[in-house]
Coordinates of C-alpha atoms and ligand atoms in Angstrom, one line a residue:
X1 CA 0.0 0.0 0.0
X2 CA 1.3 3.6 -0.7
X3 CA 0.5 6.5 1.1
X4 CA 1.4 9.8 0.9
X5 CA 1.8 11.7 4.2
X6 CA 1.4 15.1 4.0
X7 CA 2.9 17.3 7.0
X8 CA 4.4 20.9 7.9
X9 CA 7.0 19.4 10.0
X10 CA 8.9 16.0 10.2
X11 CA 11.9 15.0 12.8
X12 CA 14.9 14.7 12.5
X13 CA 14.3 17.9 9.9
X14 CA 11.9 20.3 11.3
X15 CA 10.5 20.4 15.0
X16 CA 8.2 22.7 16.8
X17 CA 6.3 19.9 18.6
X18 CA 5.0 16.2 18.8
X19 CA 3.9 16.5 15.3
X20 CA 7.2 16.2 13.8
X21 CA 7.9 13.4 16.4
X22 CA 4.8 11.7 15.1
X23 CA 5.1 12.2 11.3
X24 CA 8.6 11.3 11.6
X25 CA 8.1 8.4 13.2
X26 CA 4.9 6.6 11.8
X27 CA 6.0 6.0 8.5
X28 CA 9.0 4.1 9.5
X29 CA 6.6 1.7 12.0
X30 CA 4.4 1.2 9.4
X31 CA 7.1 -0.4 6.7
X32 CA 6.3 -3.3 9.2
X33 CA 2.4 -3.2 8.4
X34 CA 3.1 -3.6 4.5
X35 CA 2.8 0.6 4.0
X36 CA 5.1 2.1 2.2
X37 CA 4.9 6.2 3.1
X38 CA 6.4 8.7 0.9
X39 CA 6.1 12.4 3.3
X40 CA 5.4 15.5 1.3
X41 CA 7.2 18.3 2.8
X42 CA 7.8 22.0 1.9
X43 CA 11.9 22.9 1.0
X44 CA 12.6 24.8 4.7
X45 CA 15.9 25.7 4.4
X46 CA 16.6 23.3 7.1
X47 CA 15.1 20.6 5.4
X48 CA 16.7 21.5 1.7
X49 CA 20.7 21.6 2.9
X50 CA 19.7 18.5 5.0
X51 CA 18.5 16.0 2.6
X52 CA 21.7 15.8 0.2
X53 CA 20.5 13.7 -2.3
X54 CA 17.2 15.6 -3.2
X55 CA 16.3 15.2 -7.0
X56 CA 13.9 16.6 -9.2
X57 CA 11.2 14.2 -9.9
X58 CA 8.3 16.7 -11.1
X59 CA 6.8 20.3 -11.5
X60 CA 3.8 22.2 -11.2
X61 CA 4.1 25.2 -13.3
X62 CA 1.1 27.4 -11.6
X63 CA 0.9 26.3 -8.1
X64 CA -2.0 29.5 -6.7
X65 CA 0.6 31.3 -8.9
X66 CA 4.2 30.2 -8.4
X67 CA 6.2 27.8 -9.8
X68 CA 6.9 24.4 -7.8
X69 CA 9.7 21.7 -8.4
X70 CA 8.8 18.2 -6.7
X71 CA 12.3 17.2 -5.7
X72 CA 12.6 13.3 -3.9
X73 CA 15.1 12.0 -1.5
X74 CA 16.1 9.7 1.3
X75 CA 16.5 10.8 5.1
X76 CA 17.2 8.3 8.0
X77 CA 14.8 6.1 6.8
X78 CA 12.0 8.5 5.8
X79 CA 11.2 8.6 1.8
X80 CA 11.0 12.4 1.3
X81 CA 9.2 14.5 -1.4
X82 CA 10.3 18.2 -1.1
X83 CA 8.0 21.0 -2.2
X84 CA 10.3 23.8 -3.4
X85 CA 9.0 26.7 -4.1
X86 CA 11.5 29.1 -2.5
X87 CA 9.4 32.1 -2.6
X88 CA 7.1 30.9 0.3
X89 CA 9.5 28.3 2.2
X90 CA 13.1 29.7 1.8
X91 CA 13.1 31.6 5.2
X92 CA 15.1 31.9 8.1
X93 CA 13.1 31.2 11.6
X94 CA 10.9 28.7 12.1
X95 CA 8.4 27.0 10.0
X96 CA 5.2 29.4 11.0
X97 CA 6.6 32.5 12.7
X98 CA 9.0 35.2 11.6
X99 CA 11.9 36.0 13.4
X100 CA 10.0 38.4 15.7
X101 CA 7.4 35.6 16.5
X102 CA 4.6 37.2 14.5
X103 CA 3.0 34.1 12.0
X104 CA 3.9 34.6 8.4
X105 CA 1.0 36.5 6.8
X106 CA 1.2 34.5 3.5
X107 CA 0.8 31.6 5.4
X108 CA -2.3 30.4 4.3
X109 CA -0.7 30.4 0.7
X110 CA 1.9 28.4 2.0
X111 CA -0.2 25.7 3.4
X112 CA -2.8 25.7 0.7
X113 CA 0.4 25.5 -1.6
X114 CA 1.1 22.2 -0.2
X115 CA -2.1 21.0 0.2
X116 CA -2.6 21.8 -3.2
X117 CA 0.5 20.0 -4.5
X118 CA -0.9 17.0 -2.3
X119 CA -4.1 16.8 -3.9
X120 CA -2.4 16.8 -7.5
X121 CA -0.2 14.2 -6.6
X122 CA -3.2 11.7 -5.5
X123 CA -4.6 12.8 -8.5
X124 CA -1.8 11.3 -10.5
X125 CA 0.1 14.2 -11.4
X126 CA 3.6 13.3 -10.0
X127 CA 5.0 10.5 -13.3
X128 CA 5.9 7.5 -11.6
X129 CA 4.1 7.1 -8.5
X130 CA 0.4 6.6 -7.5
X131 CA -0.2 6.9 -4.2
X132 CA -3.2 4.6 -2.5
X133 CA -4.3 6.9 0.1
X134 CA -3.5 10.4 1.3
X135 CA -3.2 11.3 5.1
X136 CA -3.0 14.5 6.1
X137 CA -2.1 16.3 9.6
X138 CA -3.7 19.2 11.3
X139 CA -4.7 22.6 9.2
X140 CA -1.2 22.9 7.6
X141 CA -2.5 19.9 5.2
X142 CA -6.4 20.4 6.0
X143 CA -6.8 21.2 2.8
X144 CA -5.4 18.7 0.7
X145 CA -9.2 16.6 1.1
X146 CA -10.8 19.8 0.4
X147 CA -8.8 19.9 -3.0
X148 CA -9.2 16.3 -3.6
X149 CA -13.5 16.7 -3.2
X150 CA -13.0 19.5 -6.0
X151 CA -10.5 17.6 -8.4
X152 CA -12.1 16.5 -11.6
X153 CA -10.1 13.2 -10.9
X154 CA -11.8 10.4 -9.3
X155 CA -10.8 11.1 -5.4
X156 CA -8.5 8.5 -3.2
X157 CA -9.4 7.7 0.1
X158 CA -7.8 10.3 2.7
X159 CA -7.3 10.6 6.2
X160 CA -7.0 13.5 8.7
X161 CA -5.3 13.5 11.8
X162 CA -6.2 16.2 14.6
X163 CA -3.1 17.0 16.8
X164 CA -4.6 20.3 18.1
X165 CA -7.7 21.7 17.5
X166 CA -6.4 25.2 19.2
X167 CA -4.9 25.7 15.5
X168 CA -7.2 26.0 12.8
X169 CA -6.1 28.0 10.4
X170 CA -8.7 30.7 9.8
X171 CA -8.0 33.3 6.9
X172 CA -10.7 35.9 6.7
X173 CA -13.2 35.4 3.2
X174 CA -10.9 37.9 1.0
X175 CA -8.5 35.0 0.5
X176 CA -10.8 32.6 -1.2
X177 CA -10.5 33.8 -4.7
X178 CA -6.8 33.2 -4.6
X179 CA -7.4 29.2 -3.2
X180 CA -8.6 28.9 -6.9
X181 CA -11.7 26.8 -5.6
X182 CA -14.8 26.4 -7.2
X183 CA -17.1 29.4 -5.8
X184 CA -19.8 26.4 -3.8
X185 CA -16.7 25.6 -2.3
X186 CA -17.3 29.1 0.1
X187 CA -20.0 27.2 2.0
X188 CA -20.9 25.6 5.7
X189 CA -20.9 21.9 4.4
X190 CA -17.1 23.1 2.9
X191 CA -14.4 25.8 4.0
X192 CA -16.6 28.4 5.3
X193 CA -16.7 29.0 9.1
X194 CA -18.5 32.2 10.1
X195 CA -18.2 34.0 6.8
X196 CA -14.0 33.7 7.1
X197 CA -12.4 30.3 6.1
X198 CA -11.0 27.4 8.2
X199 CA -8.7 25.1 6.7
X200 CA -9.5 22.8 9.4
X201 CA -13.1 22.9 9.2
X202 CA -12.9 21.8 5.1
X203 CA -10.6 19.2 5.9
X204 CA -13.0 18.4 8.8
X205 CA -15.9 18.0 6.3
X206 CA -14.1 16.3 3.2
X207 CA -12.1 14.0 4.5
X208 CA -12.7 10.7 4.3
X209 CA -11.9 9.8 7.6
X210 CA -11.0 11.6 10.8
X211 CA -8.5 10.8 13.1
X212 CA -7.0 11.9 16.3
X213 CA -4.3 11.1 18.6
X214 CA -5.7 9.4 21.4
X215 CA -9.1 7.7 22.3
X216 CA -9.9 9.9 25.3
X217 CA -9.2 13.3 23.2
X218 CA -11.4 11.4 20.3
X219 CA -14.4 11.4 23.1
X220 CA -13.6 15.0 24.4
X221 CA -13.3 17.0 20.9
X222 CA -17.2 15.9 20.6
X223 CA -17.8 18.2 23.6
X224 CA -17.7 22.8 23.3
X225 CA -15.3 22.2 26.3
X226 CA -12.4 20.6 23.9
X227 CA -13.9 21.0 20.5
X228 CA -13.2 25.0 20.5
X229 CA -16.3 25.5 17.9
X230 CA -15.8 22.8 15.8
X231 CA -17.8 20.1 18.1
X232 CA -20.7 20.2 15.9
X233 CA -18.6 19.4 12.7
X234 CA -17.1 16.8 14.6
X235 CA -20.1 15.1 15.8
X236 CA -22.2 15.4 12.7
X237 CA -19.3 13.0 11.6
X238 CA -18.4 10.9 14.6
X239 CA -19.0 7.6 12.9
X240 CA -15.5 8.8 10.6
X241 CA -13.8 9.6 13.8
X242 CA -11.5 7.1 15.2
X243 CA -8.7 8.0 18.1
X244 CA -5.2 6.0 17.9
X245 CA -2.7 6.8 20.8
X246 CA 0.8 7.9 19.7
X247 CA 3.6 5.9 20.4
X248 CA 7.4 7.3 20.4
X249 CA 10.2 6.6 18.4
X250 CA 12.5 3.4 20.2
X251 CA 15.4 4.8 19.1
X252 CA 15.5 8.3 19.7
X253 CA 14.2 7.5 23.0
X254 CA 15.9 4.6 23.8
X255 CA 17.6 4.4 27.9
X256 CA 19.7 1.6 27.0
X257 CA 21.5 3.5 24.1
X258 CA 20.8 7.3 24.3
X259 CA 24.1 8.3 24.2
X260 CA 24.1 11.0 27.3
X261 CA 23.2 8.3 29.5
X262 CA 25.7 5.7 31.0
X263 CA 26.6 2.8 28.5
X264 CA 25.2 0.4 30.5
X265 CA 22.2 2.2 31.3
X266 CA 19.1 -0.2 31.5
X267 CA 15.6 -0.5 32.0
X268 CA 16.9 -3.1 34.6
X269 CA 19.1 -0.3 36.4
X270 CA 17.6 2.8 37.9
X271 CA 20.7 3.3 40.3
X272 CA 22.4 5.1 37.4
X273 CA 19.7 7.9 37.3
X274 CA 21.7 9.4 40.2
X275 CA 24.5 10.8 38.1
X276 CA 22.1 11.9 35.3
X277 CA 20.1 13.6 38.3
X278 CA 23.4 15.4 39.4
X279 CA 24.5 16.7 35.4
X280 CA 20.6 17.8 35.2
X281 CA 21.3 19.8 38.9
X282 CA 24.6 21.0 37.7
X283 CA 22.8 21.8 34.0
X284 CA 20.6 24.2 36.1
X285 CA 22.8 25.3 38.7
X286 CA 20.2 24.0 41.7
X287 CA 21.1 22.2 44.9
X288 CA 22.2 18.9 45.0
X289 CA 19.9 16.5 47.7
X290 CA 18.3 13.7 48.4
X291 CA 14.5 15.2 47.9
X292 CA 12.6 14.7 44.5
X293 CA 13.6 16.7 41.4
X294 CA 10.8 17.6 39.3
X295 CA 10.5 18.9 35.6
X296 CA 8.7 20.4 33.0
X297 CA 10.1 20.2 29.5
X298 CA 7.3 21.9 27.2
X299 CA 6.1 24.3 24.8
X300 CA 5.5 27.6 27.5
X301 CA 1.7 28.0 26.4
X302 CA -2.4 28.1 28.4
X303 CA -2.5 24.7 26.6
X304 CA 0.1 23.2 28.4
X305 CA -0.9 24.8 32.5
X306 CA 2.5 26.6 32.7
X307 CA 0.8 29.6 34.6
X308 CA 0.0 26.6 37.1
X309 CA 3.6 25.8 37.2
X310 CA 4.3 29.2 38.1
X311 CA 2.2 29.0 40.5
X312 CA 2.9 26.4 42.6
X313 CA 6.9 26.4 42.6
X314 CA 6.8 28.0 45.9
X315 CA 5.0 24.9 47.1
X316 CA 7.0 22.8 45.3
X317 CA 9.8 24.6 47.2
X318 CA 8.6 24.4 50.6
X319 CA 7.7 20.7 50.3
X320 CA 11.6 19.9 50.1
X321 CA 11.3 19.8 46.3
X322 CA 13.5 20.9 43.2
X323 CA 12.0 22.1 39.9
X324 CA 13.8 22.7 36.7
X325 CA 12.1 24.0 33.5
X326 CA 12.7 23.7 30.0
X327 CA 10.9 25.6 27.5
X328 CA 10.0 28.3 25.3
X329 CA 6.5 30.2 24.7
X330 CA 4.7 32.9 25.8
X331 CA 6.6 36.0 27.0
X332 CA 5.0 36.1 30.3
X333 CA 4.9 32.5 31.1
X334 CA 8.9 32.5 30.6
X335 CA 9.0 35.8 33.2
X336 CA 6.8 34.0 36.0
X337 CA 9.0 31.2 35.5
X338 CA 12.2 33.4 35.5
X339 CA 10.8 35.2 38.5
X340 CA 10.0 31.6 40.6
X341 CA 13.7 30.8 39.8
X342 CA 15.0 34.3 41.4
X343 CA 12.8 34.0 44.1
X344 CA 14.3 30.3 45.0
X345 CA 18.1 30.1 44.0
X346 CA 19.2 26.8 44.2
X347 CA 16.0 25.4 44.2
X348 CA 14.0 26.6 40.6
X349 CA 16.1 26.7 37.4
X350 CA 14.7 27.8 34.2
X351 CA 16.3 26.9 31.1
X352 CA 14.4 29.5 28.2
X353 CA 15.0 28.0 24.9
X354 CA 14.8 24.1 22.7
X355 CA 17.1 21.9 23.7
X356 CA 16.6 18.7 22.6
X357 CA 19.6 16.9 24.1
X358 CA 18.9 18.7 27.8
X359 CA 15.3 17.0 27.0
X360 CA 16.4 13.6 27.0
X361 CA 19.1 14.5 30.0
X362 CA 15.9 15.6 32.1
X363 CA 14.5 12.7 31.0
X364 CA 17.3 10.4 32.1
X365 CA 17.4 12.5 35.4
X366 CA 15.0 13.9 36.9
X367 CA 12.6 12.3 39.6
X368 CA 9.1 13.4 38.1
X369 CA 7.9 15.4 34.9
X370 CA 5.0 17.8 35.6
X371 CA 2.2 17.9 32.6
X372 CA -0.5 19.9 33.8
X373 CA -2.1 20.5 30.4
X374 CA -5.6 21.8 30.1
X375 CA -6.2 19.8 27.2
X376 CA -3.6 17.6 25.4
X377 CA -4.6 15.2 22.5
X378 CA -1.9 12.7 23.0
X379 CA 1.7 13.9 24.6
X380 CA 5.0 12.6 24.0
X381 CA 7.0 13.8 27.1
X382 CA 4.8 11.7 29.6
X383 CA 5.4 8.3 27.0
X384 CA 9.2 9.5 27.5
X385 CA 9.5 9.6 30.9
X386 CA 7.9 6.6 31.2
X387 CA 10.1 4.6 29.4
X388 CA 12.9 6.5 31.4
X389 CA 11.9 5.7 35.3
X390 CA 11.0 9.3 35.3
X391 CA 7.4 9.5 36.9
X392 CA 4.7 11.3 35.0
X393 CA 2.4 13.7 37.4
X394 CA -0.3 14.4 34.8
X395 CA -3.6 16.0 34.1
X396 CA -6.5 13.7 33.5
X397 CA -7.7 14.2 29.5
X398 CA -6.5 13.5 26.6
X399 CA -3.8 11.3 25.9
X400 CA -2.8 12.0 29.6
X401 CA -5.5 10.0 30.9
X402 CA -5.3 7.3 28.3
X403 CA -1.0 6.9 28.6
X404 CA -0.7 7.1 32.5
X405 CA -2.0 4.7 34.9
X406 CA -2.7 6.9 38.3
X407 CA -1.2 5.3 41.9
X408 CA -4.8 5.1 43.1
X409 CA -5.2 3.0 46.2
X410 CA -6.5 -0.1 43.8
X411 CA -4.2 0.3 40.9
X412 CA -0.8 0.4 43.9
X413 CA -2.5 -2.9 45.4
X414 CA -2.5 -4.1 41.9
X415 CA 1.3 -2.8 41.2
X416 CA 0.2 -1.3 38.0
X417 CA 0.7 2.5 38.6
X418 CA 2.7 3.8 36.7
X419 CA 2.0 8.1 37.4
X420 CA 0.1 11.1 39.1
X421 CA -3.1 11.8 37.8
X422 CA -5.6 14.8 38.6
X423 CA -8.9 15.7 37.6
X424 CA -8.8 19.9 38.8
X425 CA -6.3 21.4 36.3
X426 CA -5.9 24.5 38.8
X427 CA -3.0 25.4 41.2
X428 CA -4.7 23.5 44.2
X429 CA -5.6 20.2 41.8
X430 CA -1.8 20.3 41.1
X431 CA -0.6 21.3 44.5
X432 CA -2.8 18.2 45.6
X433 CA -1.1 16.0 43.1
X434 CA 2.2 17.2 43.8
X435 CA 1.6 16.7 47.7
X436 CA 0.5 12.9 46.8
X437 CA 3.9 12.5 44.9
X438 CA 5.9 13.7 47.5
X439 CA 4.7 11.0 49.9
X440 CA 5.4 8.3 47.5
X441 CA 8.9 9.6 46.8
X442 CA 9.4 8.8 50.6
X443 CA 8.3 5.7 49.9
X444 CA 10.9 4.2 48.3
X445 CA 9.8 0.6 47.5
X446 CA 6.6 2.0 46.0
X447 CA 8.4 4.6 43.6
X448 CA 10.6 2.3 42.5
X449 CA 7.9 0.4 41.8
X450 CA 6.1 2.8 39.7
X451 CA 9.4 3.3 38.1
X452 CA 9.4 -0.1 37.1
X453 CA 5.8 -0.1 35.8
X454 CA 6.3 2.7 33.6
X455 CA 9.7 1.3 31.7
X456 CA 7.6 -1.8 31.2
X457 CA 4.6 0.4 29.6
X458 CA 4.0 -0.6 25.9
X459 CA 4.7 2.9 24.4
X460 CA 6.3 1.5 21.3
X461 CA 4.8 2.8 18.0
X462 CA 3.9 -1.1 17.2
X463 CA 0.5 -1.9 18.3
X464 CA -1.1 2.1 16.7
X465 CA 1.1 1.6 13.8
X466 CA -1.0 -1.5 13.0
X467 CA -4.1 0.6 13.9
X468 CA -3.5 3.2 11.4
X469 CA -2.9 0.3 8.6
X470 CA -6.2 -1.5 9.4
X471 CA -7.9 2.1 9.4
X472 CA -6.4 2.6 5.7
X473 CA -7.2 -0.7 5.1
X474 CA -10.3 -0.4 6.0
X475 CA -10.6 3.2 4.3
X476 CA -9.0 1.7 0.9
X477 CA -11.4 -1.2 0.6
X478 CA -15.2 0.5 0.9
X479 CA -13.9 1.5 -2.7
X480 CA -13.5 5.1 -2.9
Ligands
ADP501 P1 3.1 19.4 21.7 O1 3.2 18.8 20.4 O2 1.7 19.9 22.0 O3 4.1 20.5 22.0 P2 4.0 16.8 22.8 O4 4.1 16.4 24.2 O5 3.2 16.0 21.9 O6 3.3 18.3 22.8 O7 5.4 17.0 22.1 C1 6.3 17.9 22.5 C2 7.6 17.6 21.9 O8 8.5 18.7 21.9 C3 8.4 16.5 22.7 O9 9.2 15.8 21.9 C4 9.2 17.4 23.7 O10 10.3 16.7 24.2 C5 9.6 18.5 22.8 N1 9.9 19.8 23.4 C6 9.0 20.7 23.9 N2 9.6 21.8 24.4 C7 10.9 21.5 24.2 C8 12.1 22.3 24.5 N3 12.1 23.5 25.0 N4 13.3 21.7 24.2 C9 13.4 20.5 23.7 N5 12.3 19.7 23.4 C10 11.1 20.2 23.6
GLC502 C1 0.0 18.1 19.3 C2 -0.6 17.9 20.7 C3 0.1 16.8 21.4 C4 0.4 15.5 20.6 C5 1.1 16.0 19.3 C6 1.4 14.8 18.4 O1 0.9 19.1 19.2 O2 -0.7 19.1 21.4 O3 -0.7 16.4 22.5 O4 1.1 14.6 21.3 O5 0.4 16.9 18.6 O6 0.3 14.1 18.0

């Protein structure tokens, strides 16, 4: 089976979150199902000087207007077509936002571009390769289904994956002439959303199928309190919907080979933690001791409860605790962390910036990551820690609630828990949590316990690899 994946961002090339871990990752798990994935990506910078042996394999002349090379090539195991068209993607920053953190205006060109360019390769346009089913990923690629619906070709079965429904890519109404859509495509069963356009919401409507990242989120995006206004597109196509858990890449993430740990780190040997724990103080300038060390590493955002971080490192303080962050966001979610680290030297670190490397050295370290997200459709740091020893204190939705398994009197009896969980995502529901974690940190037959639990957790990609081929299976055989 071939599919063509259709992403703004891919690791090891492009990262600004756990949708370049996942559509980096996916294809290679599912060479094991039978699917062959070839990723269509735009020609960042990054990604252009990174993939060496990038060829020209087609062009579209008149792409909304500009001229588009289709260039293919191999990167550690991912098949790669590159959508050049240097006029929208040869730019320094990152992938969405300028250098002064404003989003690209001409962004919805850029994304229609390649969803555009998607559509006309599962339309047959690219000599040489046919692909059987087209999935796309969040509003970036939204599009692509919308296109197909309006192709005079006969249409391929496609798929769209929700990682966050907080981005939707809304474009007020004056764009629509330029998407070079049929004028019934401006309507409520299409692109329109309030008389201005959301990419989502006509990928939403003309996809084949919908997916999203874990079966708890699936359930809660049906609901106004998770669906931010798109619940009622969502339910009025609930029997499409289907919600696969994301696993994480074994390799990247691998304790018994990641290359900052000790060589013979294992899943069978927590006692080596301790000199990871002491690089990770050291990293951060904070106290060295026997009390718990907790972490954040994450985007600084509302989504992600970092205001509730900031406001509960004085209790994470007094408790006998030590809490280092790593992250970069929102201006004044970076100063009330700054602020918690001036007010408690040797106790609060703050580390402003992307670091991947630190990441996995927190990982490897610390005692506990913190996730109090307010809403979080799958999550990747919680799987990491887990397969680290390092225990998850999490909020209860989303993937968080489906990854997690919370020390609950029942589940400790049982020796299956493997985290924190709690229901209140506000400063006293985490102050609660953190208060619960502390006591079984003093407790330490139970954490390692936990510890042990959590490295045992399947959070491979294999078993949701296999879900995702059944679902195009599935998809590819009611004969679209
Ligand atoms: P989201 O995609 O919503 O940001 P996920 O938990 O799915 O959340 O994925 C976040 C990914 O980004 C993880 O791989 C995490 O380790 C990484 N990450 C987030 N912030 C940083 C940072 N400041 N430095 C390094 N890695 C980070
Ligand atoms: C999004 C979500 C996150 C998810 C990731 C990958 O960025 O916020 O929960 O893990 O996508 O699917």
């Amino acid at each position: 089976m071939n599919v063509l994946s259709v992403t703004s961002e891919i690791y090891p090339l492009i990262k600004t979150g756990g949708l370049a871990d996942v559509s980096g990752a996916l294809p290679i798990a599912l060479k094991a199902c039978g699917v062959h994935t070839r990723s269509l990506i735009p020609g960042y910078p990054a990604v252009k000087s990174a993939v060496k042996d990038a060829h020209k394999v087609g062009e579209f002349p008149d792409l909304l207007g500009e001229h588009a090379d289709i260039l293919a090539g191999e990167h550690e195991g991912l098949d790669l077509l590159i959508l050049d068209i240097p006029s929208l993607y040869d730019r320094p920053a990152g992938p969405y936002l300028d250098s002064t953190g404003k989003d690209f205006a001409d962004n919805w060109k850029r994304y229609a571009a390649l969803s555009l360019a998607a559509a006309e390769i599962a339309a047959g346009k690219l000599a040489g390769w046919q692909p059987d089913l087209l999935h796309a990923h969040d509003w970036q690629s939204a599009m692509a289904p919308v296109y197909m619906r309006y192709a005079e070709t006969p249409e391929i079965p496609s798929l769209l994956t929700i990682h966050n429904i907080a981005f939707q890519g809304q474009f007020g109404a004056n764009i629509f002439s330029e998407l070079r859509l049929p004028a019934h495509a401006f309507s409520t069963e299409s692109i329109e959303y309030y008389n201005d356009i959301s990419f989502l919401k006509g990928g939403l409507q003309t996809a084949t199928a919908l997916s999203t990242v874990s079966p708890s989120y699936a359930e809660e995006i049906l609901t106004p309190d998770y669906g931010m206004g798109l619940e009622g597109v969502i339910r009025a196509r609930a029997q499409a919907l289907h919600g696969i858990v994301n696993g994480i890449d074994a390799e990247v993430w691998n304790p018994a080979i990641d290359h900052l740990i000790q060589e013979n780190y294992t899943a069978a040997n927590l006692k080596l933690r301790a000199i990871n724990k002491a690089a990770v103080a050291n990293h951060f300038r904070v106290d060295h001791d026997n009390g718990p060390l907790f972490c954040v590493i994450s985007r600084l955002t509302w989504q992600k409860g970092i205001d509730l971080i900031a406001e509960v490192a004085d209790d994470i303080v007094e408790m006998g605790g030590r809490l280092v962050v790593l992250g970069a966001g929102e201006i004044a979610l970076e100063g009330a962390l700054m602020a918690a680290a001036t007010r408690h030297p040797g106790r609060v670190g703050v580390a402003v910036g992307y670091n991947e490397p630190l990441s996995h050295l927190m990982q490897a370290g610390c005692d506990a990551i913190i996730v109090p997200s307010r809403f979080e459709p799958c999550g990747l740091t919680q799987l990491y820690a887990l397969r680290y020893g390092c225990v998850p204190v999490v909020a209860r939705n989303g993937g968080l609630n489906d990854t997690v398994i919370d020390a609950n009197h029942a589940a400790v009896s049982a020796k299956v828990a493997t985290g924190v969980q709690f229901s209140s995502v506000t400063p006293e529901g985490l102050r609660q949590a953190l208060r619960r974690t502390m006591r079984y940190y003093r407790d330490p037959k139970l954490w390692t316990q936990m510890q042990k639990q959590g490295m045992k957790s399947d959070v491979s990609w294999e078993k949701s690899a296999g879900l995702y081929a059944a679902l195009y299976t599935q998809l590819l055989s009611k004969g679209h």
